[in-house]
Short mmCIF file of C-alpha atoms in Angstrom, two decimals:
data_model
loop_
_atom_site.label_atom_id
_atom_site.label_comp_id
_atom_site.label_asym_id
_atom_site.label_seq_id
_atom_site.Cartn_x
_atom_site.Cartn_y
_atom_site.Cartn_z
CA MET A 1 -107.45 -35.47 -3.08
CA ARG A 2 -106.49 -32.04 -2.42
CA GLN A 3 -103.87 -32.70 0.52
CA ASN A 4 -102.13 -34.76 -2.30
CA LEU A 5 -102.00 -31.99 -5.18
CA LEU A 6 -101.03 -29.34 -2.32
CA ILE A 7 -97.95 -31.11 -1.08
CA PRO A 8 -96.32 -30.86 -4.70
CA ILE A 9 -97.14 -27.31 -5.07
CA VAL A 10 -95.89 -26.33 -1.79
CA ALA A 11 -92.62 -28.42 -2.81
CA LEU A 12 -92.42 -26.25 -6.22
CA VAL A 13 -93.30 -23.07 -4.53
CA LEU A 14 -90.33 -23.61 -2.13
CA LEU A 15 -87.87 -24.94 -4.77
CA LEU A 16 -88.60 -22.78 -7.45
CA PRO A 17 -86.27 -20.05 -6.52
CA PHE A 18 -83.10 -22.88 -6.92
CA TYR A 19 -84.54 -23.54 -10.30
CA SER A 20 -85.23 -20.15 -11.78
CA ALA A 21 -82.29 -18.17 -10.20
CA GLU A 22 -80.68 -16.17 -12.68
CA ALA A 23 -76.91 -14.79 -12.59
CA ALA A 24 -76.12 -11.76 -9.95
CA GLU A 25 -72.93 -10.11 -9.00
CA VAL A 26 -71.12 -11.78 -6.25
CA ARG A 27 -69.55 -9.63 -4.24
CA ALA A 28 -66.57 -10.28 -1.71
CA PHE A 29 -67.14 -9.70 2.02
CA TYR A 30 -65.23 -6.73 2.95
CA ASN A 31 -62.49 -8.31 5.49
CA ILE A 32 -59.70 -7.17 7.37
CA ASN A 33 -57.40 -8.36 9.91
CA GLN A 34 -58.79 -6.42 12.77
CA LEU A 35 -55.96 -7.42 15.67
CA PRO A 36 -55.47 -3.81 17.21
CA PHE A 37 -51.74 -3.44 15.95
CA LYS A 38 -52.70 -4.44 12.29
CA GLN A 39 -56.10 -2.85 11.99
CA ILE A 40 -54.01 0.64 12.57
CA PHE A 41 -52.66 0.53 9.10
CA GLY A 42 -54.61 1.01 5.34
CA LEU A 43 -55.20 -2.47 4.51
CA PRO A 44 -56.90 -2.68 1.32
CA SER A 45 -60.33 -3.99 0.66
CA LEU A 46 -59.83 -5.51 -2.91
CA ASP A 47 -62.96 -4.80 -3.79
CA ASN A 48 -64.20 -7.14 -6.60
CA SER A 49 -67.43 -5.57 -7.67
CA PRO A 50 -66.73 -1.71 -8.11
CA LEU A 51 -69.34 0.58 -9.62
CA THR A 52 -69.01 0.58 -13.69
CA GLU A 53 -71.96 2.78 -14.76
CA ALA A 54 -71.32 6.47 -14.92
CA GLY A 55 -73.31 8.60 -12.30
CA LYS A 56 -74.34 5.54 -9.90
CA TRP A 57 -73.76 5.94 -6.25
CA ARG A 58 -73.29 3.40 -3.66
CA LEU A 59 -73.75 3.27 0.18
CA ASN A 60 -72.19 1.11 2.17
CA PHE A 61 -72.99 0.71 5.90
CA ILE A 62 -70.67 -1.88 7.75
CA ALA A 63 -70.71 -2.94 11.30
CA ASN A 64 -67.55 -5.76 12.31
CA LEU A 65 -67.31 -7.17 15.80
CA SER A 66 -64.14 -9.23 16.47
CA ASN A 67 -62.76 -10.67 20.02
CA THR A 68 -59.52 -11.61 20.82
CA TYR A 69 -57.36 -12.93 23.35
CA GLU A 70 -53.82 -13.90 23.35
CA VAL A 71 -50.69 -13.74 25.29
CA THR A 72 -47.35 -13.97 23.59
CA THR A 73 -44.09 -14.00 25.54
CA GLU A 74 -40.52 -13.82 23.85
CA ALA A 75 -37.31 -13.99 25.64
CA SER A 76 -37.17 -9.90 25.25
CA GLU A 77 -40.69 -8.87 24.15
CA GLN A 78 -44.36 -9.77 25.62
CA ILE A 79 -47.82 -8.67 23.98
CA VAL A 80 -50.93 -8.77 25.66
CA THR A 81 -54.35 -8.73 23.55
CA ASP A 82 -57.90 -9.01 25.44
CA VAL A 83 -60.36 -7.26 23.29
CA GLU A 84 -63.58 -6.26 21.83
CA THR A 85 -63.41 -4.13 19.05
CA PHE A 86 -65.72 -2.94 16.98
CA ARG A 87 -65.41 -0.97 13.63
CA GLY A 88 -68.26 0.96 11.80
CA SER A 89 -67.86 2.06 8.71
CA LEU A 90 -69.32 4.25 6.01
CA ILE A 91 -68.36 3.91 2.36
CA VAL A 92 -69.43 6.31 -0.10
CA SER A 93 -68.58 5.38 -3.53
CA TYR A 94 -69.16 7.16 -6.74
CA ALA A 95 -68.72 6.73 -10.93
CA PRO A 96 -67.97 9.87 -12.34
CA TRP A 97 -67.26 7.57 -15.54
CA ASP A 98 -68.13 4.45 -16.97
CA ASN A 99 -65.98 1.40 -15.43
CA TRP A 100 -64.24 4.24 -12.76
CA GLN A 101 -64.68 4.55 -9.34
CA LEU A 102 -64.39 6.87 -6.47
CA SER A 103 -64.52 5.91 -2.87
CA VAL A 104 -64.22 7.66 0.21
CA GLU A 105 -64.22 5.39 4.03
CA VAL A 106 -64.64 6.65 7.41
CA PRO A 107 -64.37 4.28 10.05
CA TYR A 108 -65.54 4.54 13.93
CA ILE A 109 -63.40 2.41 16.14
CA SER A 110 -64.07 1.23 19.67
CA HIS A 111 -62.01 -0.76 21.86
CA ASN A 112 -63.71 -2.45 24.86
CA GLY A 113 -63.78 -5.47 27.49
CA GLY A 114 -67.09 -6.29 25.47
CA PHE A 115 -69.39 -9.47 25.92
CA LEU A 116 -68.56 -12.11 23.74
CA ASP A 117 -65.92 -14.01 26.10
CA ASP A 118 -68.36 -16.33 27.85
CA PHE A 119 -70.03 -17.46 24.55
CA ILE A 120 -66.40 -18.08 23.00
CA TYR A 121 -65.43 -19.59 26.00
CA GLU A 122 -68.60 -21.90 26.48
CA TRP A 123 -68.38 -22.70 22.47
CA HIS A 124 -64.93 -23.54 22.78
CA ASP A 125 -65.53 -26.16 25.95
CA PHE A 126 -68.26 -27.57 23.99
CA PHE A 127 -66.42 -28.86 20.87
CA SER A 128 -63.13 -29.14 23.29
CA MET A 129 -61.32 -26.57 21.29
CA PRO A 130 -58.34 -24.96 23.20
CA GLN A 131 -59.08 -22.08 24.74
CA ASN A 132 -55.48 -20.60 24.51
CA GLY A 133 -55.59 -19.09 27.77
CA ARG A 134 -59.40 -17.77 28.15
CA SER A 135 -61.17 -18.59 31.91
CA LYS A 136 -64.39 -17.42 33.29
CA ASP A 137 -62.01 -15.09 35.69
CA ASN A 138 -60.84 -13.16 32.61
CA SER A 139 -64.40 -12.36 30.61
CA ASP A 140 -65.40 -8.90 29.20
CA GLU A 141 -61.70 -7.46 30.67
CA LEU A 142 -59.77 -5.06 28.29
CA GLN A 143 -55.83 -5.27 27.96
CA ILE A 144 -53.88 -4.22 25.42
CA SER A 145 -49.56 -4.15 25.89
CA TYR A 146 -46.44 -4.38 24.37
CA LEU A 147 -43.42 -4.46 26.21
CA SER A 148 -39.90 -4.83 24.87
CA ASP A 149 -36.22 -4.63 26.10
CA SER A 150 -35.42 -2.13 23.65
CA GLY A 151 -38.13 -0.06 25.27
CA SER A 152 -40.74 0.08 23.06
CA SER A 153 -43.88 -0.04 24.91
CA PHE A 154 -47.77 0.58 24.57
CA GLU A 155 -50.62 0.14 27.42
CA MET A 156 -54.22 0.40 27.39
CA ASP A 157 -56.42 -0.76 30.09
CA ASN A 158 -59.44 1.36 29.55
CA SER A 159 -62.06 1.68 27.09
CA ARG A 160 -61.07 3.96 23.78
CA SER A 161 -63.29 4.87 20.76
CA GLY A 162 -62.99 7.86 18.20
CA PHE A 163 -62.94 8.33 14.42
CA GLY A 164 -60.36 6.11 12.64
CA ASP A 165 -58.06 7.03 9.49
CA ILE A 166 -60.10 8.18 6.21
CA ARG A 167 -59.24 6.37 3.35
CA ILE A 168 -59.99 7.49 -0.45
CA ASN A 169 -59.82 4.71 -3.17
CA GLY A 170 -59.90 4.90 -6.90
CA ALA A 171 -60.65 2.13 -9.11
CA TYR A 172 -60.90 1.16 -12.88
CA THR A 173 -62.38 -1.97 -14.14
CA ARG A 174 -61.66 -3.40 -17.57
CA PRO A 175 -63.93 -6.04 -19.39
CA TRP A 176 -61.82 -9.23 -20.35
CA LYS A 177 -63.00 -12.19 -21.95
CA ASN A 178 -66.60 -12.49 -19.92
CA ARG A 179 -64.52 -11.27 -16.61
CA ALA A 180 -63.37 -8.30 -14.85
CA LEU A 181 -59.98 -6.86 -14.08
CA ILE A 182 -60.24 -4.12 -11.41
CA PHE A 183 -56.84 -2.24 -10.82
CA SER A 184 -57.12 0.11 -7.49
CA THR A 185 -55.48 2.63 -5.44
CA GLU A 186 -56.20 3.68 -2.10
CA MET A 187 -54.62 6.22 0.33
CA LYS A 188 -55.42 6.39 4.21
CA PHE A 189 -54.92 9.64 5.71
CA PRO A 190 -54.02 10.18 9.61
CA THR A 191 -56.91 11.19 11.10
CA GLY A 192 -57.52 8.60 13.42
CA ASP A 193 -55.32 8.49 16.73
CA TYR A 194 -52.52 5.86 17.63
CA ASP A 195 -53.06 6.07 21.24
CA LYS A 196 -56.33 5.30 21.29
CA LEU A 197 -55.62 2.25 18.09
CA THR A 198 -57.84 4.22 15.85
CA GLY A 199 -54.93 5.08 13.58
CA SER A 200 -51.09 4.50 12.63
CA GLY A 201 -50.60 8.21 12.76
CA GLY A 202 -49.24 8.32 9.21
CA TYR A 203 -49.95 7.75 5.75
CA ASP A 204 -50.30 4.42 3.96
CA PHE A 205 -50.40 3.86 -0.17
CA SER A 206 -51.76 0.59 -1.39
CA LEU A 207 -51.89 -0.86 -5.44
CA GLY A 208 -54.23 -3.73 -6.22
CA LEU A 209 -55.45 -5.93 -8.80
CA THR A 210 -58.67 -7.76 -8.37
CA LEU A 211 -59.99 -10.64 -10.84
CA ASN A 212 -63.92 -11.34 -10.93
CA ASP A 213 -64.70 -14.83 -12.87
CA PRO A 214 -68.47 -15.30 -13.05
CA THR A 215 -67.83 -17.33 -16.27
CA SER A 216 -65.48 -20.83 -15.91
CA LEU A 217 -67.88 -22.09 -13.50
CA GLY A 218 -71.10 -20.04 -14.91
CA LYS A 219 -73.16 -22.54 -15.70
CA TYR A 220 -73.46 -23.65 -12.02
CA ARG A 221 -74.09 -19.90 -11.04
CA ILE A 222 -70.82 -19.89 -9.47
CA THR A 223 -67.96 -16.71 -9.62
CA LEU A 224 -64.86 -17.14 -8.45
CA TYR A 225 -62.53 -14.13 -7.53
CA GLY A 226 -59.30 -13.10 -5.95
CA GLY A 227 -57.10 -10.36 -5.76
CA LEU A 228 -53.39 -9.19 -4.42
CA ALA A 229 -52.80 -5.78 -3.26
CA THR A 230 -49.29 -4.00 -2.20
CA ILE A 231 -49.24 -1.76 0.72
CA PHE A 232 -46.23 1.38 1.47
CA LEU A 233 -47.01 1.57 5.23
CA GLY A 234 -45.76 5.22 6.20
CA ASP A 235 -44.34 5.21 10.25
CA ILE A 236 -46.33 4.45 13.42
CA ASP A 237 -46.95 7.80 15.81
CA GLY A 238 -44.96 6.16 18.57
CA ASP A 239 -42.42 3.45 19.71
CA LEU A 240 -43.55 0.62 17.66
CA ALA A 241 -42.50 2.61 14.62
CA SER A 242 -38.84 1.03 15.06
CA GLU A 243 -40.84 -2.27 15.19
CA GLN A 244 -42.61 -2.04 11.95
CA ASN A 245 -42.34 -3.10 8.28
CA ASN A 246 -42.86 -0.23 5.45
CA PHE A 247 -43.70 -2.68 2.84
CA ALA A 248 -46.60 -5.43 3.02
CA VAL A 249 -48.30 -7.57 0.78
CA THR A 250 -52.24 -8.56 1.11
CA GLY A 251 -54.20 -11.19 -1.03
CA ARG A 252 -57.89 -12.89 -1.22
CA VAL A 253 -59.64 -15.51 -3.54
CA GLY A 254 -63.17 -16.57 -2.84
CA ILE A 255 -65.84 -18.72 -4.37
CA GLY A 256 -69.67 -17.22 -4.13
CA TRP A 257 -72.51 -19.38 -5.30
CA GLN A 258 -76.16 -17.98 -6.44
CA ALA A 259 -78.27 -20.28 -4.60
CA THR A 260 -81.36 -18.83 -5.04
CA ARG A 261 -82.59 -15.32 -6.35
CA LEU A 262 -82.58 -13.75 -3.00
CA ILE A 263 -79.40 -15.78 -1.60
CA GLN A 264 -75.53 -15.78 -2.16
CA LEU A 265 -73.25 -18.43 -0.53
CA LYS A 266 -69.49 -17.00 -0.12
CA LEU A 267 -66.19 -18.50 0.95
CA GLN A 268 -62.79 -16.61 0.96
CA LEU A 269 -59.73 -16.55 2.46
CA ASP A 270 -57.81 -13.52 3.23
CA GLY A 271 -54.05 -13.35 3.60
CA LEU A 272 -51.62 -10.66 4.82
CA SER A 273 -47.82 -10.45 5.13
CA SER A 274 -45.98 -9.52 8.26
CA LEU A 275 -46.03 -6.04 9.32
CA TYR A 276 -43.99 -5.99 12.29
CA ASP A 277 -39.90 -6.94 12.16
CA ASN A 278 -39.58 -8.72 15.97
CA ASP A 279 -39.82 -11.97 17.30
CA LEU A 280 -43.87 -12.20 18.68
CA GLU A 281 -45.91 -14.62 16.13
CA GLU A 282 -48.88 -12.16 16.84
CA MET A 283 -47.23 -9.41 15.18
CA HIS A 284 -44.26 -10.64 12.94
CA ASP A 285 -46.25 -13.97 11.32
CA PRO A 286 -48.34 -13.87 8.50
CA SER A 287 -52.08 -13.69 8.99
CA LEU A 288 -54.89 -16.25 6.98
CA GLN A 289 -58.38 -15.90 7.68
CA VAL A 290 -61.45 -17.95 6.15
CA VAL A 291 -64.61 -15.64 5.85
CA MET A 292 -68.05 -17.23 5.18
CA GLY A 293 -71.54 -16.32 5.14
CA THR A 294 -74.36 -15.06 2.78
CA SER A 295 -75.56 -12.39 0.91
CA LEU A 296 -79.02 -11.22 0.78
CA THR A 297 -80.23 -9.87 -2.42
CA PHE A 298 -83.28 -7.60 -1.95
CA THR A 299 -83.09 -6.04 -5.24
CA ASP A 300 -80.26 -5.08 -7.81
CA ASP A 301 -79.61 -2.42 -6.02
CA MET A 302 -79.94 -3.59 -2.42
CA TYR A 303 -77.97 -6.17 -0.31
CA LEU A 304 -77.41 -7.67 2.91
CA ASP A 305 -73.96 -9.39 3.65
CA ILE A 306 -73.77 -11.72 6.75
CA SER A 307 -70.49 -12.97 7.52
CA VAL A 308 -67.95 -14.47 10.38
CA ALA A 309 -64.25 -14.46 10.35
CA GLU A 310 -62.28 -17.27 11.71
CA ASP A 311 -58.40 -17.06 12.29
CA LEU A 312 -56.62 -20.14 10.96
CA ASP A 313 -53.56 -19.21 12.77
CA THR A 314 -55.02 -18.44 16.34
CA THR A 315 -52.39 -15.94 17.06
CA THR A 316 -52.00 -13.44 14.20
CA ALA A 317 -56.01 -12.56 13.63
CA PRO A 318 -58.88 -11.89 15.92
CA ASP A 319 -60.23 -15.22 17.67
CA VAL A 320 -63.30 -14.49 15.72
CA ALA A 321 -65.11 -11.24 14.10
CA PHE A 322 -68.85 -10.99 13.10
CA GLN A 323 -70.00 -8.38 10.36
CA LEU A 324 -73.07 -7.19 8.95
CA ALA A 325 -72.98 -4.68 6.07
CA PHE A 326 -75.97 -2.91 4.13
CA VAL A 327 -75.26 -2.09 0.78
CA VAL A 328 -77.38 0.50 -1.35
CA THR A 329 -76.77 1.91 -5.18
CA PHE A 330 -78.92 4.69 -6.49
#
């Protein structure tokens, strides 16, 4: 009799969070395209959940590890990207007034041979996925090179690391029919080093608009979000300045489900227009990434994001990127 009673009690305890989950803020994953020649620019974060209460502070610790293997050759150009890139960022945000937020981001970037190549090779082999040139003979190597007939070139075959380009962001949130419109602007300063691919050597500026919609599917505890930003790109401090564009657009759409009081499940698509004017798909073509993962909401002021990003076009974004982000508000 006791065993018969224990089973439904245990089941009720396990299922209770699913039925008692309260509406919570669903936050977009912080994701940018980490291809070495793209991540040097000031690609906006399109944050859909800035601080809105005056006097609040937020610290965001982000660790992102991406892996890429790609060799692209055209008649007059060639690019080789065999690299594992770590990007760690500290973002400090403050709300000086209600619905206003100021943020400073300080990134640290490292390019090296890494350790994920064998895992990715075995993963592709197990699921009969294309290797796109990967083999066990070139595991955990580093080579980033670009060469064109016009004389533009770049070469990196040893690990490089250093602090990246510092960013300052301002955001204003305007409530709209139980939703939120977020207007943002961002400036990137050339504090990194182009020779290490930790920065572009130029100033970048962006303007963005994001919509956060917890209402349309609110009865299912689902939040929709999306955003669009225009980017004005300063010239690279190197040969590739002659190949780059000075204007780009980035966008995002996403959906998040508050499964329990602790767990959010999220899926988003991140797109980026062309950053370079040449014939190489890896550099010229627009990119589209799918980002999926979960948020563990420990309290209203503390959560952990765990996500993985995959390229939907295997030449225009890293093969895979893993991310952890720990956020605390006080």
